[in-house]
């Protein structure tokens, strides 16, 4: 059984007989899954290998980009361009229609970012991302320029980078509620999710702890929501699912330690999971928030 049920509402989201299917393996450490709806393929980062890999039903796993700047989180902007958090280059990049990779965020108030990690695009085109130190090399750690680990908003025109919050220990996964009124950010070190009210100007306020994780064999990392507002978070033993009120509904058990997840498939009900050396998929009953 792929489920650890803590609340019967979990069975409204995932069938009790659903299975976790391994799609690809042989990677070093997988992260940042992203579904391309038109091409019907999955992109994901293999950070130690410095590659973005691609998977589809016909071809299996292939290489999409090499080198990748040791990318982590991936998404698309409102124009359909690939946006990547690059650890090696300590930046957020955009890939243009002709394949050129451009820097869209690399410094805050003249100081280099740490290592942008996870990212989400709001419907107005603004880009929100977390910036923990996880991707810094040994040399880069000695050259660290910021004395905090922030969460940022890049304006839709790309001209203004705003620091939203700087009191996280290790900010990591980030996502919006379905109506974008709440921004969820998890803190890997503190093992919890915080929720913030999104203000009219795109900033955030009223931070509070939404939910906590406990246990070994996993920590808060990647995070997504479905159309009903349930929150899916990597953690000990698999994917932890929380109701919109913060109630822990249960866990999708995954064979390897989970790092990230993404919705996809024809009806956005397939949950793709990057976990250590492999990529997995489980079919759900409720669709996730589409990335388009």
mmCIF file of C-alpha atoms in Angstrom, residues 23 30-37 39-46 51-56 60-65 71-76 80-84 95 224 260-264 272-274 279:
data_model
loop_
_atom_site.group_PDB
_atom_site.id
_atom_site.type_symbol
_atom_site.label_atom_id
_atom_site.label_comp_id
_atom_site.label_asym_id
_atom_site.label_seq_id
_atom_site.Cartn_x
_atom_site.Cartn_y
_atom_site.Cartn_z
ATOM 1 C CA UNK A 23 9.719 6.001 -14.243
ATOM 2 C CA UNK A 30 16.984 14.498 -8.642
ATOM 3 C CA UNK A 31 15.153 17.790 -8.060
ATOM 4 C CA UNK A 32 12.918 20.402 -9.669
ATOM 5 C CA UNK A 33 10.388 18.366 -11.721
ATOM 6 C CA UNK A 34 8.369 20.331 -14.288
ATOM 7 C CA UNK A 35 5.708 19.042 -16.689
ATOM 8 C CA UNK A 36 5.539 20.399 -20.246
ATOM 9 C CA UNK A 37 1.864 20.057 -21.122
ATOM 10 C CA UNK A 39 5.142 18.311 -25.398
ATOM 11 C CA UNK A 40 3.896 15.826 -22.778
ATOM 12 C CA UNK A 41 7.295 15.420 -21.162
ATOM 13 C CA UNK A 42 8.869 15.958 -17.750
ATOM 14 C CA UNK A 43 11.971 18.031 -17.100
ATOM 15 C CA UNK A 44 13.952 17.600 -13.887
ATOM 16 C CA UNK A 45 17.331 18.547 -12.470
ATOM 17 C CA UNK A 46 20.100 16.089 -11.642
ATOM 18 C CA UNK A 51 22.236 18.266 -16.068
ATOM 19 C CA UNK A 52 18.576 18.918 -16.737
ATOM 20 C CA UNK A 53 17.088 15.605 -17.774
ATOM 21 C CA UNK A 54 13.952 14.878 -19.762
ATOM 22 C CA UNK A 55 11.536 11.967 -19.500
ATOM 23 C CA UNK A 56 8.615 10.956 -21.700
ATOM 24 C CA UNK A 60 12.348 7.349 -21.460
ATOM 25 C CA UNK A 61 15.078 9.458 -19.850
ATOM 26 C CA UNK A 62 17.341 11.636 -21.989
ATOM 27 C CA UNK A 63 19.504 14.738 -21.437
ATOM 28 C CA UNK A 64 17.813 18.087 -22.048
ATOM 29 C CA UNK A 65 20.644 20.452 -20.996
ATOM 30 C CA UNK A 71 19.974 23.795 -11.616
ATOM 31 C CA UNK A 72 17.459 22.958 -8.914
ATOM 32 C CA UNK A 73 13.912 24.381 -9.123
ATOM 33 C CA UNK A 74 12.379 24.755 -12.591
ATOM 34 C CA UNK A 75 9.199 26.420 -13.831
ATOM 35 C CA UNK A 76 7.774 28.278 -16.827
ATOM 36 C CA UNK A 80 6.246 29.639 -21.631
ATOM 37 C CA UNK A 81 9.979 30.223 -21.201
ATOM 38 C CA UNK A 82 11.963 27.919 -18.923
ATOM 39 C CA UNK A 83 12.968 29.544 -15.623
ATOM 40 C CA UNK A 84 15.703 27.839 -13.595
ATOM 41 C CA UNK A 95 15.733 30.580 -21.569
ATOM 42 C CA UNK A 224 2.804 21.939 -4.309
ATOM 43 C CA UNK A 260 10.526 17.496 -4.879
ATOM 44 C CA UNK A 261 7.264 16.962 -6.749
ATOM 45 C CA UNK A 262 5.184 18.387 -9.586
ATOM 46 C CA UNK A 263 1.749 18.014 -11.107
ATOM 47 C CA UNK A 264 1.393 16.911 -14.695
ATOM 48 C CA UNK A 272 5.657 13.285 -10.371
ATOM 49 C CA UNK A 273 8.166 12.817 -7.558
ATOM 50 C CA UNK A 274 11.938 13.301 -7.691
ATOM 51 C CA UNK A 279 11.702 9.721 -10.597
#
